[in-house]
Amino acid sequence: MKKKKSKNFIIGATITGIMLILVMIGCIWTPYDPEAMDVNLKLSGVSLSHIMGCDNFGRDIFSRVLKGSGTTLFVAVGTVFIGSFFGIVIGAFTGYYGGILDEILMRINDALFAFPSILLGLVFISLLGSGKYNVIVALGIAFIPSFARIVRSEFIRCKNMDYVRSAKLAGAGDLRIMFVHILPNTMNVMLSSIMIGFNNAVLAEAGMSYLGIGVQPPDASLGRMLSEAQSYLFSAPGYAIFPGVVLILMVLGFSLLAEGVKEN
Amino acid sequence: MLDIIDLNIEFHDHLVPETVVYDFDLHMEQGEIVGLVGESGSGKSMTALAIAGLLSRRDMQKRGQIIFEGKELLTCPRNELRMIQGNQIAMVFQEPMTSLNPVYKVGWQVEESLRIHHPEMSKEERKEKAIKTLQDVELDEAERVYNSYPHQLSGGMRQRVMIAAAMICEPKLLIADEPTTALDVTIQAQIVKLLKRINKEKKTSILFISHDLSLIRQLCQRVVVMQGGYIVESGSVKQIFETPQQEYTKKLIGAIPKCEKKVVTKKANTQEKTADTQDKTVAGKGGAQYGE
Amino acid sequence: MKYFGKKLAGLIITLLVVSFLVFAAFAIIPGDPATAMLGTEATPERLAALREEMGLNDPLMVRYGRWIANFLRGDFGTSYNYSMPVMDMIREKIPVTITLTVMSFLMVVLISIPLGITCARHAGGRLDRAVIVMNQVIMAVPPFFSGILITFFFGLILHLFTPGGYISYTVSWTGFLGYMFFPAVAVALPKAAMAVKLLRSSVISQMKLDYVRTAYSRGNGTKAVLYRHVLKNALIPVVTFLGSVLADMVAGSIVLEQVFNIPGMGRILLTSISNRDYPVVQAIIVCIAFLVIVINFIVDLIYKVIDPRISID
């Protein structure tokens, strides 16, 4: 029985689709070289040739937004990948086996949970140094506890279910039960937490880059653009508003999509 | 005391309006216990909720009259209805666990009707009255129950608490909607006995709704049999059980196991059978055929 | 009381684990404090002497024990860069960050509870639908960007405050709180949106439960049912949520300090991170974690008060 897709799903999918297309275009082609400076165009407003205007170095904002969203997306995907991969492994083992290992890891998890993920990211950045890949590692590690926690509780819920028992009777090994039998059953919960995690990753990356300890130049990043734009808020509001709106749309699209998936 | 004339209840939440109760008539005297019997979906709970004034959704329509002590309940203003609810008409529900608010103490909930209808009473008077009512429903350690939360009590105790909360204002009419269905068989018998005693001592009229004819036989003076929203048959317990007129009633009575009075412990089994047979009966009939 | 004891024990263990993790993380990084303090040109003899003096040759656990003992006495170590006690650096900044967090937390509570209830009461109505759409959008706005927008509209266009014109609480408490208002709004907005959404759906689902029917059967009106019966039940998930977003709000406060040019802990943290001034970073991180854990502990106790079903386990 196929239900009608919800309004949230349609709007979310549309926004996300457009964003993805823009990012992909940005990978191959941008209207201008995002690094090319032109002193004559410094802080020039919206025009036909520069649809989002130019920044304080006379660089085309639209081109930089395209590149920057690509970076943001890349970091978010990497973060969620690291966070969910290790989260699944840790959560699966602790949830399935329980015992002393579970007790210790969950204590540490609880403790890490006391840190806001962006703060945890800051700690790792201060240890690793800044830059795109370090941000991915830092945020990825920071995201592990929340994924591990969700996977663990799902595994605890599933491990005593009849289908697991029958798999055991059929002689399936622990690893097989964990990753072939139980894991697919946690997919619904995982999918929505991955989507939420993705949004958190976008917001955290933007926040860190805004603070100047995330993605470093020459990589363009929406957060970094916003922090530079803040000084020119009065003379060139567009410089802040365009990257900000793109950031909002990115998050909004995904959260609507997550909402829609939940409803269906 | 209570007169229900031509009550019809219709739902409008689907494209086609659906009637769940057709032309329901009932007269009740003070001090009477009337049983309302029928399987699930026969409209008996809807009727009960309508009398208690608890069907107020916008997407439903009620026609007919419910006259309680000379007052028309279907058309009277909401605030007048509220004066009667909990004060003169009280209700006990099927699931005592979910029907009690989980985050408040039992005492607070038992006293609530007093707070609403007798604001002149002091806190101490209310507590005294609540404890007394809890003792009246045969709860030992009424004081401890008073200070407990619902999740700390057993199912039977919770249902007694529900009855105490309903009886605290000494209502003229108590509507008990399947009050024993969620309970163990032994507890069922105790609750029925308790309701009987309350009826005798306080002269409270009771409208007892159940799908279990054997309980109705123990408790009630008159029975109304419902099926598919219609009244199939009604009369005194004696009439209905000894000379049932309608096929449906006969089948219901036929389904009561003969040994139920002698062997209480077997009841659980036999009840299941009762339910089974009922289902078959319904399936055979294929919906509402009877009308009055 | 037993519940309290058990929670308190859990609190202390968590505090110890957190502080140990932070300490260990900073202890295992390459480059040692002695080099950091003396610079790379220092002679090996002097480095060795300093290491011995600072106790860097002791095992990790011994160093941790010494550090936590000092920490509890208020000695947070010495900054590499400024050669002054960390405590002196952050003493005046702690109230700033705490004020910002608490203010925004209060805003979340004050906005979300009335709005969530109103939306639930008039579910499907015009206000409700407008709030749902607004909620979705607000949740997607990163707090620092709403900070920038607020600076732009309320500061630069409406002149309701002077961007960058921070007033210290040592000068004037009212001026300080006035300046903190807009940053607090920026921190609070996304969390308030989530709380409204949660409370709304929580009230709506509670209104369908059996005990609501019981309440009506006793002659309660809709308002009485909502406020006396449903609200307490509906708040349970909201309290859990508020506890869990608290950490995020502290982080949000630190970011917003940067947007609004507020000299709080966030500013020092960032400078110290770029300068690799580890004792300062370490101290601030542990302080924030302690703050979050302690407030979470309080939330747990509140939780116990509104939900009697919570048992010791």
mmCIF file of C-alpha atoms in Angstrom, chain A:
data_model
loop_
_atom_site.group_PDB
_atom_site.id
_atom_site.type_symbol
_atom_site.label_atom_id
_atom_site.label_comp_id
_atom_site.label_asym_id
_atom_site.label_seq_id
_atom_site.Cartn_x
_atom_site.Cartn_y
_atom_site.Cartn_z
ATOM 1 C CA MET A 1 0.000 0.000 0.000
ATOM 2 C CA LYS A 2 1.616 3.214 -1.075
ATOM 3 C CA LYS A 3 0.674 6.232 0.942
ATOM 4 C CA LYS A 4 0.673 9.750 -0.370
ATOM 5 C CA LYS A 5 3.975 11.426 0.416
ATOM 6 C CA SER A 6 3.597 14.154 2.989
ATOM 7 C CA LYS A 7 3.962 17.813 2.223
ATOM 8 C CA ASN A 8 7.066 17.966 4.409
ATOM 9 C CA PHE A 9 8.673 15.212 2.391
ATOM 10 C CA ILE A 10 7.991 16.895 -0.940
ATOM 11 C CA ILE A 11 9.235 20.327 0.136
ATOM 12 C CA GLY A 12 12.221 18.818 1.925
ATOM 13 C CA ALA A 13 13.150 16.649 -1.044
ATOM 14 C CA THR A 14 12.846 19.624 -3.402
ATOM 15 C CA ILE A 15 15.075 21.882 -1.313
ATOM 16 C CA THR A 16 17.633 19.142 -0.708
ATOM 17 C CA GLY A 17 17.572 18.211 -4.394
ATOM 18 C CA ILE A 18 18.235 21.792 -5.486
ATOM 19 C CA MET A 19 21.014 22.159 -2.931
ATOM 20 C CA LEU A 20 22.658 18.947 -4.064
ATOM 21 C CA ILE A 21 22.506 20.002 -7.702
ATOM 22 C CA LEU A 22 24.044 23.382 -6.824
ATOM 23 C CA VAL A 23 26.799 21.714 -4.838
ATOM 24 C CA MET A 24 27.537 19.331 -7.687
ATOM 25 C CA ILE A 25 27.653 22.181 -10.154
ATOM 26 C CA GLY A 26 29.934 24.007 -7.728
ATOM 27 C CA CYS A 27 32.357 21.091 -7.802
ATOM 28 C CA ILE A 28 32.768 21.270 -11.557
ATOM 29 C CA TRP A 29 32.086 24.851 -12.493
ATOM 30 C CA THR A 30 31.606 28.209 -10.823
ATOM 31 C CA PRO A 31 30.736 31.440 -12.656
ATOM 32 C CA TYR A 32 33.991 33.007 -11.435
ATOM 33 C CA ASP A 33 37.117 31.726 -9.774
ATOM 34 C CA PRO A 34 36.056 31.801 -6.120
ATOM 35 C CA GLU A 35 39.529 33.060 -5.185
ATOM 36 C CA ALA A 36 39.894 35.701 -7.886
ATOM 37 C CA MET A 37 39.995 39.153 -6.301
ATOM 38 C CA ASP A 38 39.004 42.352 -8.031
ATOM 39 C CA VAL A 39 39.566 45.523 -6.023
ATOM 40 C CA ASN A 40 37.143 47.462 -8.208
ATOM 41 C CA LEU A 41 34.267 45.190 -7.209
ATOM 42 C CA LYS A 42 34.931 45.362 -3.457
ATOM 43 C CA LEU A 43 31.625 44.902 -1.569
ATOM 44 C CA SER A 44 29.636 45.649 -4.719
ATOM 45 C CA GLY A 45 25.995 44.718 -4.336
ATOM 46 C CA VAL A 46 23.767 42.433 -6.329
ATOM 47 C CA SER A 47 24.131 42.820 -10.082
ATOM 48 C CA LEU A 48 23.501 40.826 -13.225
ATOM 49 C CA SER A 49 27.100 39.681 -13.495
ATOM 50 C CA HIS A 50 27.451 38.937 -9.769
ATOM 51 C CA ILE A 51 24.036 37.700 -8.642
ATOM 52 C CA MET A 52 24.973 37.742 -4.950
ATOM 53 C CA GLY A 53 27.418 40.630 -5.153
ATOM 54 C CA CYS A 54 31.097 40.596 -4.173
ATOM 55 C CA ASP A 55 32.908 40.373 -0.845
ATOM 56 C CA ASN A 56 35.489 42.613 0.809
ATOM 57 C CA PHE A 57 38.198 41.351 -1.541
ATOM 58 C CA GLY A 58 35.985 41.671 -4.596
ATOM 59 C CA ARG A 59 35.456 37.930 -4.889
ATOM 60 C CA ASP A 60 32.186 36.674 -6.382
ATOM 61 C CA ILE A 61 29.969 35.638 -3.456
ATOM 62 C CA PHE A 62 27.855 33.237 -5.516
ATOM 63 C CA SER A 63 30.910 31.263 -6.595
ATOM 64 C CA ARG A 64 32.169 31.186 -3.031
ATOM 65 C CA VAL A 65 28.776 30.079 -1.725
ATOM 66 C CA LEU A 66 28.792 27.210 -4.241
ATOM 67 C CA LYS A 67 32.276 26.122 -3.155
ATOM 68 C CA GLY A 68 31.505 26.734 0.510
ATOM 69 C CA SER A 69 28.346 24.628 0.504
ATOM 70 C CA GLY A 70 30.384 21.858 -1.091
ATOM 71 C CA THR A 71 32.894 22.025 1.754
ATOM 72 C CA THR A 72 30.147 22.120 4.360
ATOM 73 C CA LEU A 73 28.394 19.156 2.792
ATOM 74 C CA PHE A 74 31.657 17.235 2.513
ATOM 75 C CA VAL A 75 32.474 17.831 6.162
ATOM 76 C CA ALA A 76 28.964 16.893 7.249
ATOM 77 C CA VAL A 77 28.956 13.657 5.274
ATOM 78 C CA GLY A 78 32.387 12.710 6.574
ATOM 79 C CA THR A 79 31.393 13.516 10.129
ATOM 80 C CA VAL A 80 28.208 11.505 10.016
ATOM 81 C CA PHE A 81 30.072 8.630 8.394
ATOM 82 C CA ILE A 82 32.705 8.476 11.130
ATOM 83 C CA GLY A 83 30.179 9.086 13.900
ATOM 84 C CA SER A 84 27.669 6.526 12.722
ATOM 85 C CA PHE A 85 30.235 3.869 11.774
ATOM 86 C CA PHE A 86 31.965 3.841 15.126
ATOM 87 C CA GLY A 87 28.682 4.527 16.906
ATOM 88 C CA ILE A 88 27.146 1.439 15.324
ATOM 89 C CA VAL A 89 30.113 -0.757 16.166
ATOM 90 C CA ILE A 90 30.355 0.439 19.770
ATOM 91 C CA GLY A 91 26.602 0.502 20.299
ATOM 92 C CA ALA A 92 26.173 -2.950 18.779
ATOM 93 C CA PHE A 93 28.826 -4.594 20.926
ATOM 94 C CA THR A 94 27.860 -2.899 24.176
ATOM 95 C CA GLY A 95 24.146 -3.390 23.608
ATOM 96 C CA TYR A 96 24.481 -7.010 22.526
ATOM 97 C CA TYR A 97 26.970 -8.244 25.081
ATOM 98 C CA GLY A 98 26.288 -5.909 27.993
ATOM 99 C CA GLY A 99 28.457 -6.623 31.036
ATOM 100 C CA ILE A 100 31.462 -4.768 32.312
ATOM 101 C CA LEU A 101 32.612 -3.437 28.936
ATOM 102 C CA ASP A 102 29.172 -1.950 28.424
ATOM 103 C CA GLU A 103 29.225 -0.439 31.887
ATOM 104 C CA ILE A 104 32.598 1.262 31.331
ATOM 105 C CA LEU A 105 31.917 2.473 27.809
ATOM 106 C CA MET A 106 28.523 3.828 28.742
ATOM 107 C CA ARG A 107 29.995 5.712 31.711
ATOM 108 C CA ILE A 108 32.480 7.321 29.346
ATOM 109 C CA ASN A 109 29.657 7.922 26.916
ATOM 110 C CA ASP A 110 27.575 9.585 29.604
ATOM 111 C CA ALA A 111 30.533 11.753 30.475
ATOM 112 C CA LEU A 112 31.127 12.741 26.847
ATOM 113 C CA PHE A 113 27.446 13.478 26.563
ATOM 114 C CA ALA A 114 27.916 16.280 29.048
ATOM 115 C CA PHE A 115 29.939 18.090 26.406
ATOM 116 C CA PRO A 116 28.156 19.914 23.667
ATOM 117 C CA SER A 117 29.351 18.339 20.416
ATOM 118 C CA ILE A 118 30.741 21.652 19.205
ATOM 119 C CA LEU A 119 32.763 21.978 22.403
ATOM 120 C CA LEU A 120 34.016 18.441 22.069
ATOM 121 C CA GLY A 121 34.938 19.357 18.523
ATOM 122 C CA LEU A 122 36.847 22.348 19.887
ATOM 123 C CA VAL A 123 38.821 20.128 22.238
ATOM 124 C CA PHE A 124 39.842 17.804 19.440
ATOM 125 C CA ILE A 125 40.643 20.734 17.181
ATOM 126 C CA SER A 126 42.887 22.161 19.857
ATOM 127 C CA LEU A 127 44.657 18.807 19.960
ATOM 128 C CA LEU A 128 44.761 18.160 16.215
ATOM 129 C CA GLY A 129 44.920 21.669 14.800
ATOM 130 C CA SER A 130 42.356 23.167 12.445
ATOM 131 C CA GLY A 131 41.593 22.376 8.807
ATOM 132 C CA LYS A 132 38.951 20.526 6.837
ATOM 133 C CA TYR A 133 40.037 16.966 7.617
ATOM 134 C CA ASN A 134 40.695 17.666 11.262
ATOM 135 C CA VAL A 135 37.221 19.121 11.565
ATOM 136 C CA ILE A 136 35.795 15.904 10.136
ATOM 137 C CA VAL A 137 37.791 13.797 12.581
ATOM 138 C CA ALA A 138 37.007 16.066 15.529
ATOM 139 C CA LEU A 139 33.280 16.311 14.896
ATOM 140 C CA GLY A 140 33.105 12.661 13.886
ATOM 141 C CA ILE A 141 34.572 11.607 17.214
ATOM 142 C CA ALA A 142 32.301 14.054 18.983
ATOM 143 C CA PHE A 143 29.269 12.466 17.305
ATOM 144 C CA ILE A 144 30.134 8.885 18.240
ATOM 145 C CA PRO A 145 28.505 8.932 21.716
ATOM 146 C CA SER A 146 25.076 9.959 20.517
ATOM 147 C CA PHE A 147 25.021 7.344 17.780
ATOM 148 C CA ALA A 148 26.394 4.677 20.096
ATOM 149 C CA ARG A 149 23.705 5.444 22.622
ATOM 150 C CA ILE A 150 20.884 5.093 20.104
ATOM 151 C CA VAL A 151 22.274 1.900 18.557
ATOM 152 C CA ARG A 152 22.876 0.403 21.977
ATOM 153 C CA SER A 153 19.321 0.915 23.132
ATOM 154 C CA GLU A 154 18.008 -0.492 19.848
ATOM 155 C CA PHE A 155 20.200 -3.566 20.251
ATOM 156 C CA ILE A 156 19.049 -4.066 23.812
ATOM 157 C CA ARG A 157 15.472 -3.861 22.606
ATOM 158 C CA CYS A 158 16.033 -6.307 19.750
ATOM 159 C CA LYS A 159 18.343 -8.864 21.269
ATOM 160 C CA ASN A 160 15.612 -10.760 23.097
ATOM 161 C CA MET A 161 13.169 -10.784 20.233
ATOM 162 C CA ASP A 162 11.937 -14.033 18.786
ATOM 163 C CA TYR A 163 13.641 -13.647 15.447
ATOM 164 C CA VAL A 164 16.998 -13.301 17.180
ATOM 165 C CA ARG A 165 16.306 -16.401 19.262
ATOM 166 C CA SER A 166 15.358 -18.404 16.205
ATOM 167 C CA ALA A 167 18.476 -17.200 14.398
ATOM 168 C CA LYS A 168 20.500 -18.382 17.376
ATOM 169 C CA LEU A 169 18.794 -21.755 17.299
ATOM 170 C CA ALA A 170 19.597 -21.964 13.616
ATOM 171 C CA GLY A 171 23.231 -21.687 14.620
ATOM 172 C CA ALA A 172 24.029 -18.130 13.553
ATOM 173 C CA GLY A 173 27.141 -16.659 15.180
ATOM 174 C CA ASP A 174 27.045 -13.527 17.309
ATOM 175 C CA LEU A 175 28.511 -11.314 14.624
ATOM 176 C CA ARG A 176 26.047 -12.596 12.083
ATOM 177 C CA ILE A 177 23.138 -12.008 14.446
ATOM 178 C CA MET A 178 24.343 -8.513 15.259
ATOM 179 C CA PHE A 179 24.977 -7.239 11.793
ATOM 180 C CA VAL A 180 22.764 -9.390 9.581
ATOM 181 C CA HIS A 181 19.749 -9.908 11.797
ATOM 182 C CA ILE A 182 19.520 -7.017 14.235
ATOM 183 C CA LEU A 183 21.139 -4.129 12.403
ATOM 184 C CA PRO A 184 18.640 -3.988 9.509
ATOM 185 C CA ASN A 185 15.857 -3.794 12.080
ATOM 186 C CA THR A 186 17.349 -0.669 13.588
ATOM 187 C CA MET A 187 17.454 1.067 10.215
ATOM 188 C CA ASN A 188 14.369 3.193 10.790
ATOM 189 C CA VAL A 189 15.728 4.680 13.967
ATOM 190 C CA MET A 190 19.203 4.956 12.451
ATOM 191 C CA LEU A 191 17.930 6.742 9.361
ATOM 192 C CA SER A 192 16.248 9.493 11.314
ATOM 193 C CA SER A 193 19.180 9.890 13.700
ATOM 194 C CA ILE A 194 21.585 10.034 10.759
ATOM 195 C CA MET A 195 19.512 12.820 9.265
ATOM 196 C CA ILE A 196 19.427 14.707 12.538
ATOM 197 C CA GLY A 197 23.147 14.058 12.939
ATOM 198 C CA PHE A 198 23.755 15.429 9.478
ATOM 199 C CA ASN A 199 22.016 18.669 10.387
ATOM 200 C CA ASN A 200 23.920 18.924 13.625
ATOM 201 C CA ALA A 201 27.130 18.370 11.685
ATOM 202 C CA VAL A 202 26.302 21.168 9.243
ATOM 203 C CA LEU A 203 25.508 23.511 12.117
ATOM 204 C CA ALA A 204 28.593 22.503 14.101
ATOM 205 C CA GLU A 205 30.933 22.880 11.137
ATOM 206 C CA ALA A 206 29.488 26.270 10.325
ATOM 207 C CA GLY A 207 29.816 27.278 13.960
ATOM 208 C CA MET A 208 33.433 26.167 14.174
ATOM 209 C CA SER A 209 34.397 27.800 10.909
ATOM 210 C CA TYR A 210 32.643 30.928 12.061
ATOM 211 C CA LEU A 211 34.778 30.879 15.180
ATOM 212 C CA GLY A 212 37.826 30.593 12.951
ATOM 213 C CA ILE A 213 38.944 27.182 14.148
ATOM 214 C CA GLY A 214 37.195 25.070 11.551
ATOM 215 C CA VAL A 215 37.830 24.959 7.848
ATOM 216 C CA GLN A 216 40.806 27.140 6.950
ATOM 217 C CA PRO A 217 41.449 29.189 3.813
ATOM 218 C CA PRO A 218 41.875 28.564 0.954
ATOM 219 C CA ASP A 219 38.899 26.232 1.455
ATOM 220 C CA ALA A 220 35.752 28.329 1.233
ATOM 221 C CA SER A 221 33.251 27.712 3.993
ATOM 222 C CA LEU A 222 29.873 29.232 4.717
ATOM 223 C CA GLY A 223 30.668 29.739 8.398
ATOM 224 C CA ARG A 224 33.916 31.515 7.615
ATOM 225 C CA MET A 225 32.220 33.747 5.046
ATOM 226 C CA LEU A 226 29.685 34.746 7.679
ATOM 227 C CA SER A 227 32.332 35.698 10.183
ATOM 228 C CA GLU A 228 34.104 37.831 7.569
ATOM 229 C CA ALA A 229 30.801 39.354 6.503
ATOM 230 C CA GLN A 230 29.942 40.443 10.004
ATOM 231 C CA SER A 231 32.287 43.420 9.833
ATOM 232 C CA TYR A 232 30.568 44.676 6.681
ATOM 233 C CA LEU A 233 27.034 44.051 7.881
ATOM 234 C CA PHE A 234 25.958 47.630 7.435
ATOM 235 C CA SER A 235 27.583 48.388 4.104
ATOM 236 C CA ALA A 236 26.971 44.996 2.471
ATOM 237 C CA PRO A 237 24.219 43.044 4.223
ATOM 238 C CA GLY A 238 23.979 40.665 1.269
ATOM 239 C CA TYR A 239 27.458 39.349 2.040
ATOM 240 C CA ALA A 240 26.092 37.839 5.278
ATOM 241 C CA ILE A 241 22.556 37.103 4.197
ATOM 242 C CA PHE A 242 23.241 34.946 1.115
ATOM 243 C CA PRO A 243 25.568 32.401 2.735
ATOM 244 C CA GLY A 244 23.320 32.383 5.803
ATOM 245 C CA VAL A 245 20.209 31.660 3.785
ATOM 246 C CA VAL A 246 21.966 28.880 1.889
ATOM 247 C CA LEU A 247 22.998 27.373 5.204
ATOM 248 C CA ILE A 248 19.442 27.586 6.506
ATOM 249 C CA LEU A 249 18.037 26.001 3.357
ATOM 250 C CA MET A 250 20.500 23.151 3.602
ATOM 251 C CA VAL A 251 19.461 22.361 7.164
ATOM 252 C CA LEU A 252 15.785 23.055 6.561
ATOM 253 C CA GLY A 253 15.641 20.765 3.536
ATOM 254 C CA PHE A 254 17.133 17.910 5.448
ATOM 255 C CA SER A 255 15.012 18.380 8.551
ATOM 256 C CA LEU A 256 11.826 18.489 6.475
ATOM 257 C CA LEU A 257 12.993 15.371 4.698
ATOM 258 C CA ALA A 258 13.612 13.652 8.035
ATOM 259 C CA GLU A 259 10.195 14.728 9.224
ATOM 260 C CA GLY A 260 8.624 13.397 6.041
ATOM 261 C CA VAL A 261 10.424 10.076 6.355
ATOM 262 C CA LYS A 262 9.138 9.764 9.902
ATOM 263 C CA GLU A 263 5.569 10.441 8.796
ATOM 264 C CA ASN A 264 5.598 7.899 5.992
#
